[in-house]
Coordinates of C-alpha atoms in Angstrom, one line a residue:
X1 CA -22.4 158.5 -64.5
X2 CA -20.2 160.1 -67.0
X3 CA -19.3 158.2 -70.2
X4 CA -16.5 155.7 -69.9
X5 CA -13.2 156.8 -71.4
X6 CA -10.9 154.4 -73.2
X7 CA -8.8 152.6 -70.7
X8 CA -5.2 153.7 -70.6
X9 CA -2.9 150.8 -71.4
X10 CA -0.4 149.5 -68.9
X11 CA 3.0 151.1 -69.0
X12 CA 5.5 149.8 -71.5
X13 CA 8.2 147.4 -70.2
X14 CA 10.9 150.1 -70.0
X15 CA 8.5 152.4 -68.2
X16 CA 7.3 149.8 -65.8
X17 CA 10.9 148.9 -65.0
X18 CA 11.5 152.6 -64.1
X19 CA 8.4 152.7 -62.0
X20 CA 9.4 149.4 -60.2
X21 CA 12.9 150.7 -59.4
X22 CA 11.5 154.0 -58.2
X23 CA 8.9 152.3 -56.0
X24 CA 11.4 149.8 -54.7
X25 CA 13.9 152.5 -53.8
X26 CA 11.3 154.7 -52.0
X27 CA 9.9 151.8 -50.1
X28 CA 13.4 150.7 -49.0
X29 CA 14.2 154.1 -47.7
X30 CA 10.9 154.4 -45.7
X31 CA 11.1 150.9 -44.3
X32 CA 14.7 151.5 -43.3
X33 CA 13.3 154.0 -40.8
X34 CA 10.5 151.8 -39.6
X35 CA 12.7 148.7 -39.0
X36 CA 15.3 150.7 -37.1
X37 CA 12.8 150.9 -34.2
X38 CA 12.3 147.1 -34.1
X39 CA 16.0 146.4 -34.0
X40 CA 16.5 149.1 -31.3
X41 CA 13.6 147.8 -29.3
X42 CA 15.3 144.4 -29.0
X43 CA 18.8 145.7 -28.3
X44 CA 18.9 149.1 -26.6
X45 CA 15.6 151.0 -26.0
X46 CA 14.6 149.0 -23.0
X47 CA 17.8 150.0 -21.2
X48 CA 17.7 153.7 -22.1
X49 CA 14.0 154.4 -21.8
X50 CA 12.8 151.8 -19.2
X51 CA 15.9 151.5 -17.0
X52 CA 14.0 150.7 -13.8
X53 CA 12.8 147.4 -15.2
X54 CA 14.8 144.1 -15.4
X55 CA 16.5 143.3 -18.7
X56 CA 13.6 141.1 -19.9
X57 CA 11.0 143.4 -18.5
X58 CA 12.7 146.4 -20.1
X59 CA 12.7 144.6 -23.5
X60 CA 9.0 143.8 -22.9
X61 CA 8.2 147.5 -22.3
X62 CA 10.1 148.6 -25.4
X63 CA 8.2 146.0 -27.5
X64 CA 5.1 147.6 -26.0
X65 CA 6.0 150.9 -27.7
X66 CA 6.9 148.9 -30.8
X67 CA 3.3 147.5 -30.8
X68 CA 1.9 151.0 -30.4
X69 CA 3.3 151.9 -33.8
X70 CA 1.4 149.0 -35.3
X71 CA -1.8 150.0 -33.5
X72 CA -1.6 153.4 -35.4
X73 CA -1.1 151.8 -38.8
X74 CA -4.8 151.3 -39.6
X75 CA -5.4 155.0 -38.9
X76 CA -2.7 155.8 -41.4
X77 CA -4.2 153.4 -43.8
X78 CA -7.7 155.0 -43.5
X79 CA -6.3 158.6 -43.8
X80 CA -3.9 158.0 -46.6
X81 CA -6.2 155.5 -48.3
X82 CA -9.0 158.1 -48.3
X83 CA -6.9 160.8 -49.9
X84 CA -5.1 158.3 -52.1
X85 CA -8.4 157.3 -53.7
X86 CA -9.5 160.9 -54.1
X87 CA -6.3 162.8 -54.9
X88 CA -4.0 160.1 -56.2
X89 CA -1.3 157.6 -55.1
X90 CA 1.7 159.8 -55.8
X91 CA 1.1 162.7 -53.4
X92 CA 0.4 160.3 -50.5
X93 CA 3.7 158.5 -51.1
X94 CA 5.5 161.8 -50.9
X95 CA 3.8 162.7 -47.6
X96 CA 4.3 159.4 -45.9
X97 CA 8.1 159.5 -46.7
X98 CA 8.5 162.9 -45.3
X99 CA 6.6 162.1 -42.0
X100 CA 8.7 158.9 -41.6
X101 CA 12.0 160.6 -42.1
X102 CA 11.2 163.5 -39.8
X103 CA 10.0 161.3 -36.9
X104 CA 13.0 158.9 -37.2
X105 CA 15.4 161.8 -37.0
X106 CA 13.6 163.0 -33.9
X107 CA 13.9 159.6 -32.2
X108 CA 17.7 159.8 -32.7
X109 CA 17.7 163.2 -31.0
X110 CA 15.4 162.2 -28.2
X111 CA 16.7 162.6 -24.6
X112 CA 16.7 159.3 -22.6
X113 CA 15.0 158.5 -19.2
X114 CA 18.2 159.5 -17.4
X115 CA 18.0 163.0 -18.9
X116 CA 14.2 163.9 -18.7
X117 CA 12.6 161.1 -16.8
X118 CA 9.2 159.8 -17.7
X119 CA 8.8 162.2 -20.6
X120 CA 11.4 160.2 -22.5
X121 CA 9.2 157.1 -23.0
X122 CA 6.1 159.3 -23.5
X123 CA 7.8 161.2 -26.3
X124 CA 9.2 158.0 -27.7
X125 CA 5.7 156.5 -27.9
X126 CA 4.3 159.6 -29.6
X127 CA 6.9 159.5 -32.3
X128 CA 6.3 155.8 -32.7
X129 CA 2.6 156.5 -33.3
X130 CA 3.6 159.0 -36.1
X131 CA 5.8 156.4 -37.6
X132 CA 2.9 153.9 -37.6
X133 CA 0.5 156.4 -39.2
X134 CA 3.1 157.0 -42.0
X135 CA 3.9 153.4 -42.7
X136 CA 0.2 152.6 -42.6
X137 CA -0.4 154.7 -45.6
X138 CA 2.9 153.7 -47.3
X139 CA 2.4 150.1 -48.2
X140 CA -0.9 150.4 -50.1
X141 CA 0.3 153.3 -52.2
X142 CA 3.7 151.8 -53.1
X143 CA 2.1 148.5 -54.1
X144 CA -0.6 150.2 -56.2
X145 CA 2.0 152.4 -57.9
X146 CA 3.4 149.2 -59.5
X147 CA 0.4 146.9 -59.8
X148 CA -1.7 149.6 -61.5
X149 CA 1.1 150.2 -64.0
X150 CA 1.9 146.5 -64.6
X151 CA 1.2 144.8 -68.0
X152 CA -1.3 142.0 -68.2
X153 CA 0.0 138.6 -67.2
X154 CA 3.0 140.0 -65.4
X155 CA 1.4 141.7 -62.4
X156 CA 2.7 139.1 -59.9
X157 CA 6.3 139.5 -61.1
X158 CA 6.5 143.3 -61.3
X159 CA 4.5 143.9 -58.1
X160 CA 6.8 141.7 -56.1
X161 CA 9.6 144.2 -56.7
X162 CA 7.8 146.6 -54.4
X163 CA 8.3 144.1 -51.6
X164 CA 12.0 143.9 -52.3
X165 CA 12.2 147.4 -51.0
X166 CA 11.1 146.2 -47.6
X167 CA 14.0 143.7 -47.6
X168 CA 16.5 146.4 -48.6
X169 CA 15.2 148.6 -45.8
X170 CA 15.7 145.9 -43.2
X171 CA 19.1 144.9 -44.6
X172 CA 20.3 148.5 -44.4
X173 CA 18.9 149.1 -40.9
X174 CA 20.3 145.9 -39.6
X175 CA 23.7 146.5 -41.2
X176 CA 23.9 150.1 -39.8
X177 CA 23.0 148.7 -36.3
X178 CA 25.6 145.9 -36.6
X179 CA 28.2 148.6 -37.5
X180 CA 27.5 150.8 -34.6
X181 CA 27.5 147.8 -32.2
X182 CA 31.2 147.5 -32.9
X183 CA 31.6 150.5 -30.7
X184 CA 32.4 150.0 -27.0
X185 CA 29.3 149.4 -24.8
X186 CA 29.7 152.8 -23.2
X187 CA 29.9 154.6 -26.6
X188 CA 27.0 152.6 -28.1
X189 CA 24.7 153.4 -25.2
X190 CA 25.8 157.0 -25.0
X191 CA 25.6 158.1 -28.6
X192 CA 26.2 155.3 -31.0
X193 CA 22.6 154.0 -31.0
X194 CA 21.5 157.4 -32.2
X195 CA 23.5 157.4 -35.5
X196 CA 21.1 155.0 -37.5
X197 CA 18.1 157.2 -36.5
X198 CA 19.8 160.5 -37.3
X199 CA 20.8 159.1 -40.7
X200 CA 17.1 158.5 -41.4
X201 CA 16.8 162.1 -42.7
X202 CA 19.1 161.3 -45.6
X203 CA 17.1 158.5 -47.2
X204 CA 13.9 160.6 -46.7
X205 CA 15.3 163.4 -48.9
X206 CA 16.6 160.9 -51.5
X207 CA 13.3 159.2 -51.6
X208 CA 11.5 162.4 -52.0
X209 CA 13.4 163.3 -55.1
X210 CA 12.7 159.8 -56.6
X211 CA 9.0 159.8 -55.9
X212 CA 8.4 163.3 -57.3
X213 CA 9.4 161.9 -60.7
X214 CA 6.9 159.1 -60.7
X215 CA 3.8 159.4 -62.9
X216 CA 0.3 158.8 -61.5
X217 CA -1.2 155.3 -62.2
X218 CA -3.4 154.6 -65.2
X219 CA -6.1 153.1 -63.0
X220 CA -6.4 156.3 -60.9
X221 CA -6.3 158.5 -64.0
X222 CA -9.2 156.4 -65.3
X223 CA -11.2 157.0 -62.1
X224 CA -10.6 160.7 -62.5
X225 CA -11.6 160.8 -66.1
X226 CA -14.8 158.7 -65.6
X227 CA -15.9 160.7 -62.6
X228 CA -16.0 157.6 -60.4
X229 CA -14.4 159.0 -57.2
X230 CA -16.1 158.0 -54.0
X231 CA -16.9 160.7 -51.5
X232 CA -15.9 158.4 -48.6
X233 CA -13.8 155.6 -50.1
X234 CA -13.4 153.7 -46.8
X235 CA -17.1 153.4 -46.4
X236 CA -17.6 152.3 -50.0
X237 CA -14.9 149.6 -49.4
X238 CA -16.5 148.3 -46.3
X239 CA -19.9 148.2 -48.0
X240 CA -18.8 146.5 -51.3
X241 CA -15.8 144.4 -50.2
X242 CA -16.2 143.4 -46.5
X243 CA -15.3 139.8 -47.2
X244 CA -12.2 140.6 -49.2
X245 CA -11.0 143.0 -46.5
X246 CA -11.3 140.3 -43.8
X247 CA -9.5 137.7 -46.1
X248 CA -6.7 140.2 -46.6
X249 CA -6.3 140.7 -42.9
X250 CA -6.5 136.9 -42.2
X251 CA -4.0 136.2 -45.0
X252 CA -1.5 138.5 -43.3
X253 CA -1.6 136.9 -39.8
X254 CA 1.2 134.4 -40.5
X255 CA 3.1 136.6 -42.9
X256 CA 3.2 139.6 -40.6
X257 CA 3.1 138.0 -37.1
X258 CA 5.7 135.3 -37.7
X259 CA 8.0 137.7 -39.6
X260 CA 8.4 140.0 -36.6
X261 CA 9.2 137.0 -34.4
X262 CA 11.9 136.0 -36.8
X263 CA 13.2 139.5 -37.5
X264 CA 12.8 141.3 -34.1
X265 CA 12.0 138.9 -31.3
X266 CA 14.8 136.5 -32.3
X267 CA 17.3 139.2 -31.3
X268 CA 15.9 139.3 -27.8
X269 CA 15.7 135.5 -27.7
X270 CA 19.3 135.2 -28.8
X271 CA 20.3 137.6 -25.9
X272 CA 18.4 135.3 -23.5
X273 CA 20.1 132.1 -24.6
X274 CA 23.5 133.6 -25.1
X275 CA 23.8 133.8 -28.9
X276 CA 25.5 136.9 -30.0
X277 CA 23.6 139.7 -31.7
X278 CA 26.2 139.9 -34.4
X279 CA 25.6 136.3 -35.4
X280 CA 21.8 136.8 -35.4
X281 CA 21.9 140.1 -37.3
X282 CA 24.2 138.5 -39.9
X283 CA 21.7 135.6 -40.3
X284 CA 18.8 138.0 -40.7
X285 CA 20.7 140.0 -43.3
X286 CA 21.6 136.9 -45.3
X287 CA 18.0 135.6 -45.2
X288 CA 16.7 139.0 -46.4
X289 CA 19.1 138.9 -49.4
X290 CA 17.8 135.4 -50.2
X291 CA 14.2 136.6 -49.8
X292 CA 14.8 139.6 -52.1
X293 CA 15.3 137.1 -54.9
X294 CA 12.8 134.5 -53.8
X295 CA 9.9 136.8 -53.5
X296 CA 10.3 138.0 -57.1
X297 CA 10.4 134.3 -58.1
X298 CA 7.3 133.5 -56.1
X299 CA 5.5 136.5 -57.6
X300 CA 6.4 135.3 -61.1
X301 CA 5.3 131.7 -60.2
X302 CA 1.9 133.1 -59.1
X303 CA 1.4 134.5 -62.6
X304 CA 1.6 131.0 -63.9
X305 CA -0.1 128.8 -61.3
X306 CA -2.2 131.3 -59.3
X307 CA -1.9 133.4 -56.2
X308 CA -3.6 131.0 -53.7
X309 CA -1.4 127.9 -54.1
X310 CA 1.8 129.9 -53.7
X311 CA 0.5 131.9 -50.7
X312 CA -0.8 128.8 -49.0
X313 CA 2.5 126.9 -49.6
X314 CA 4.3 129.7 -47.8
X315 CA 2.0 129.6 -44.8
X316 CA 2.3 125.8 -44.6
X317 CA 6.1 126.1 -44.6
X318 CA 6.0 128.4 -41.5
X319 CA 3.7 125.9 -39.7
X320 CA 6.0 123.0 -40.4
X321 CA 9.1 125.0 -39.5
X322 CA 7.8 126.7 -36.3
X323 CA 9.6 124.3 -33.9
X324 CA 12.8 123.6 -35.9
X325 CA 13.4 127.4 -36.2
X326 CA 14.1 127.7 -32.5
X327 CA 15.9 124.3 -32.3
X328 CA 18.4 125.6 -34.9
X329 CA 18.9 128.9 -33.0
X330 CA 19.5 127.0 -29.8
X331 CA 22.6 125.3 -31.3
X332 CA 24.4 128.6 -31.6
X333 CA 26.2 127.1 -34.6
X334 CA 26.5 129.9 -37.3
X335 CA 25.6 127.7 -40.3
X336 CA 22.5 126.3 -38.6
X337 CA 21.4 129.7 -37.3
X338 CA 21.7 131.2 -40.8
X339 CA 19.8 128.1 -42.2
X340 CA 17.0 128.8 -39.7
X341 CA 16.5 132.4 -41.0
X342 CA 16.9 131.4 -44.6
X343 CA 14.1 128.8 -44.5
X344 CA 11.8 130.9 -42.3
X345 CA 12.2 134.2 -44.1
X346 CA 13.6 133.4 -47.5
X347 CA 11.1 130.6 -48.3
X348 CA 8.1 130.5 -46.0
X349 CA 7.7 134.3 -45.6
X350 CA 9.0 135.0 -49.2
X351 CA 6.3 132.9 -50.8
X352 CA 3.6 134.9 -49.0
X353 CA 4.9 138.4 -49.2
X354 CA 6.0 138.0 -52.9
X355 CA 2.5 137.1 -53.9
X356 CA 0.7 139.6 -51.6
X357 CA 0.7 142.7 -53.8
X358 CA -0.9 141.2 -56.9
X359 CA -3.2 139.0 -54.8
X360 CA -4.5 141.8 -52.6
X361 CA -4.8 144.3 -55.4
X362 CA -6.9 141.9 -57.5
X363 CA -9.4 141.5 -54.6
X364 CA -10.7 145.1 -54.9
X365 CA -12.1 147.5 -57.5
X366 CA -10.2 150.6 -58.4
X367 CA -12.5 153.3 -57.0
X368 CA -11.8 152.4 -53.3
X369 CA -8.8 150.1 -53.7
X370 CA -6.2 152.2 -51.8
X371 CA -8.6 152.4 -48.8
X372 CA -9.6 148.7 -48.9
X373 CA -6.1 147.3 -49.4
X374 CA -4.6 149.5 -46.7
X375 CA -7.4 148.7 -44.2
X376 CA -7.1 145.0 -44.6
X377 CA -3.3 145.1 -44.6
X378 CA -3.0 147.2 -41.5
X379 CA -5.7 145.5 -39.4
X380 CA -3.5 142.5 -39.4
X381 CA -0.5 144.6 -38.4
X382 CA -2.2 145.5 -35.1
X383 CA -3.0 141.9 -34.1
X384 CA -0.1 140.1 -35.7
X385 CA 3.1 142.1 -36.3
X386 CA 2.6 144.6 -33.6
X387 CA 1.7 142.1 -30.8
X388 CA 3.9 139.1 -31.8
X389 CA 7.2 140.3 -30.3
X390 CA 5.3 141.3 -27.2
X391 CA 3.5 138.0 -26.9
X392 CA 6.6 136.0 -27.7
X393 CA 8.6 137.8 -25.0
X394 CA 5.8 137.3 -22.5
X395 CA 5.7 133.6 -23.3
X396 CA 9.4 133.3 -22.9
X397 CA 9.3 135.2 -19.6
X398 CA 6.6 132.9 -18.3
X399 CA 7.9 129.5 -19.5
X400 CA 11.6 130.1 -20.2
X401 CA 11.1 127.9 -23.3
X402 CA 10.5 128.4 -27.0
X403 CA 7.8 125.8 -27.6
X404 CA 4.9 128.1 -26.6
X405 CA 6.2 130.6 -29.2
X406 CA 6.3 127.9 -31.8
X407 CA 2.7 127.0 -31.1
X408 CA 1.8 130.7 -31.5
X409 CA 3.4 130.7 -35.0
X410 CA 1.4 127.5 -35.8
X411 CA -1.8 129.3 -34.7
X412 CA -1.1 132.3 -36.9
X413 CA -0.3 130.0 -39.8
X414 CA -3.6 128.2 -39.5
X415 CA -5.5 131.5 -39.6
X416 CA -3.8 132.3 -42.8
X417 CA -4.3 129.0 -44.4
X418 CA -8.1 129.1 -43.7
X419 CA -8.4 132.7 -44.9
X420 CA -6.7 132.1 -48.2
X421 CA -8.5 128.8 -48.7
X422 CA -11.8 130.7 -48.7
X423 CA -10.5 133.4 -51.0
X424 CA -11.2 133.2 -54.7
X425 CA -8.3 132.8 -57.1
X426 CA -7.5 136.2 -58.6
X427 CA -4.9 135.6 -61.2
X428 CA -7.5 135.4 -63.9
X429 CA -8.4 139.0 -63.0
X430 CA -4.9 140.2 -63.7
X431 CA -6.0 142.1 -66.8
X432 CA -9.3 143.2 -65.3
X433 CA -9.3 143.8 -61.5
X434 CA -12.3 142.9 -59.4
X435 CA -15.4 145.1 -60.0
X436 CA -17.1 147.2 -57.4
X437 CA -20.5 145.4 -57.1
X438 CA -22.5 148.6 -57.3
X439 CA -20.5 150.2 -60.1
X440 CA -20.6 148.4 -63.5
X441 CA -20.4 151.0 -66.2
X442 CA -20.5 149.9 -69.8
X443 CA -17.0 149.3 -71.1
X444 CA -15.5 149.6 -67.6
X445 CA -12.2 147.8 -67.2
X446 CA -12.8 147.2 -63.5

C-alpha cells in the first residue's frame, strides 16, 4: 500500500454552506422528477394507461409500475456506487440528473393506451425502470457530497440539508400537479397531466449547471492519493460490512415504506373515501414544509445526543400514529387532515430521514462507501417504498378499511426499531468514519 497522505481537512464553513446549497438544489430537481410519477400514479396514470380496469384496479396497476421503478433502484445503486467509488461522486451525480430529466420528459410525451394500445404501459414501465436506476445512484452520491465535506461535530446538521432537497422536490411536484388539476377534467386528462413531466427537462438543465461547479469530496481525494481504490467496491462492501448494510436496509423500512403511504397512497385513499385531492395535496405540501425545517433540527440534535435515539424516536412515533393518521383523514376536516400529515411526515418521518445521512455514512469506510450506502439504502426501497402503495391499495380493496394498512405501518416500524437497536452508535465516529476491517494503514483517517 502506498504511503498515507495527510488528510485533507473538511471544507471551511462558507465552502460547506455552498456545497450544501448546491447538493440540496440538485437533489430537489432530481426528486421533483421522481415524485411526479408517484402523484400521477395515484391520480391519472391508471385511467390513461390501464383504462380497461376498474378505478381501484387501475390505480393498483399504476402503482405496480410505480413499484417497478423501486425494483430498479438497487441496480442503479450498484452501478453508480461502483463508479462513484472508483471515479468520484461528482461525475455520477451529473449522469443521474441527466438520465432522470430525459426519462421524465419522455413520460410527458408518451402516447396513452387509447393511442397505441398495450405499448403504452410497456413503454411507461421501461421509462420508470430508467428513473429507478437514476435515483438509485442519486441518493448515495448527494449524501456523500455533503457528509464527506462536513466539519467534525456538525455532520448531522449539514448532511440533513441534502434531505431537504427531497422535500423541495416533492413540494414542487405536488404544487405543479395541484395547479394543472385546476383545468377541466377533459383538459387535464387530454394534455394537462403532461405539463409537469415535460417541465422536468428544465430542472435537469439547471441542476447540471449547479453540479458541474461542485468540487470532489476530500474523502474520495484521499482514496485516490493513497491508492486505496477497490477493483470491485460492491464486493468489498459485502465482504467487510454485511451487517451494516442489513442494518441500513432495516432502518429504512419504516422511513421509506410509511412515507410512500403518507405521500402517495393517501391520495388514492382520499379518492376512495371522498376527500378532495386538493385538500390532501395541500396537507402534504404543508407537512413537507414543516419537515424541511424539522429534519435539519433532528440532524443537529443527533450531533448532540447520538443518531440512534433520534432515529428510534421517529420510528416509534410512526408506530403510535399509524391508526390516528387514517382516523384524522376520515374526518375530511381540513385542519385535522393537515395535522395528520404534519405529525406523520414532519415529526415521525422527519426524525428518521434527517438523521439518516450522517448515521448511514458513519457505518461504512470510505473505500467502498458509495456502493455500501447505496445498496443498503436501495434494498429497502424495493421492499418498503416500492411495494407499500401497492400493498396498501390491495388491503383497501380487500377489506374496504384502513386498519390493515395501519397494522402494516406498525410492522414496518417494528422492523426499523429492531434494526437500529442492534446498530452501534456512530456519532463518536463523526471525525473518523468507520474503518474497513481489512484496511488499516498507519495514519489513516478512516
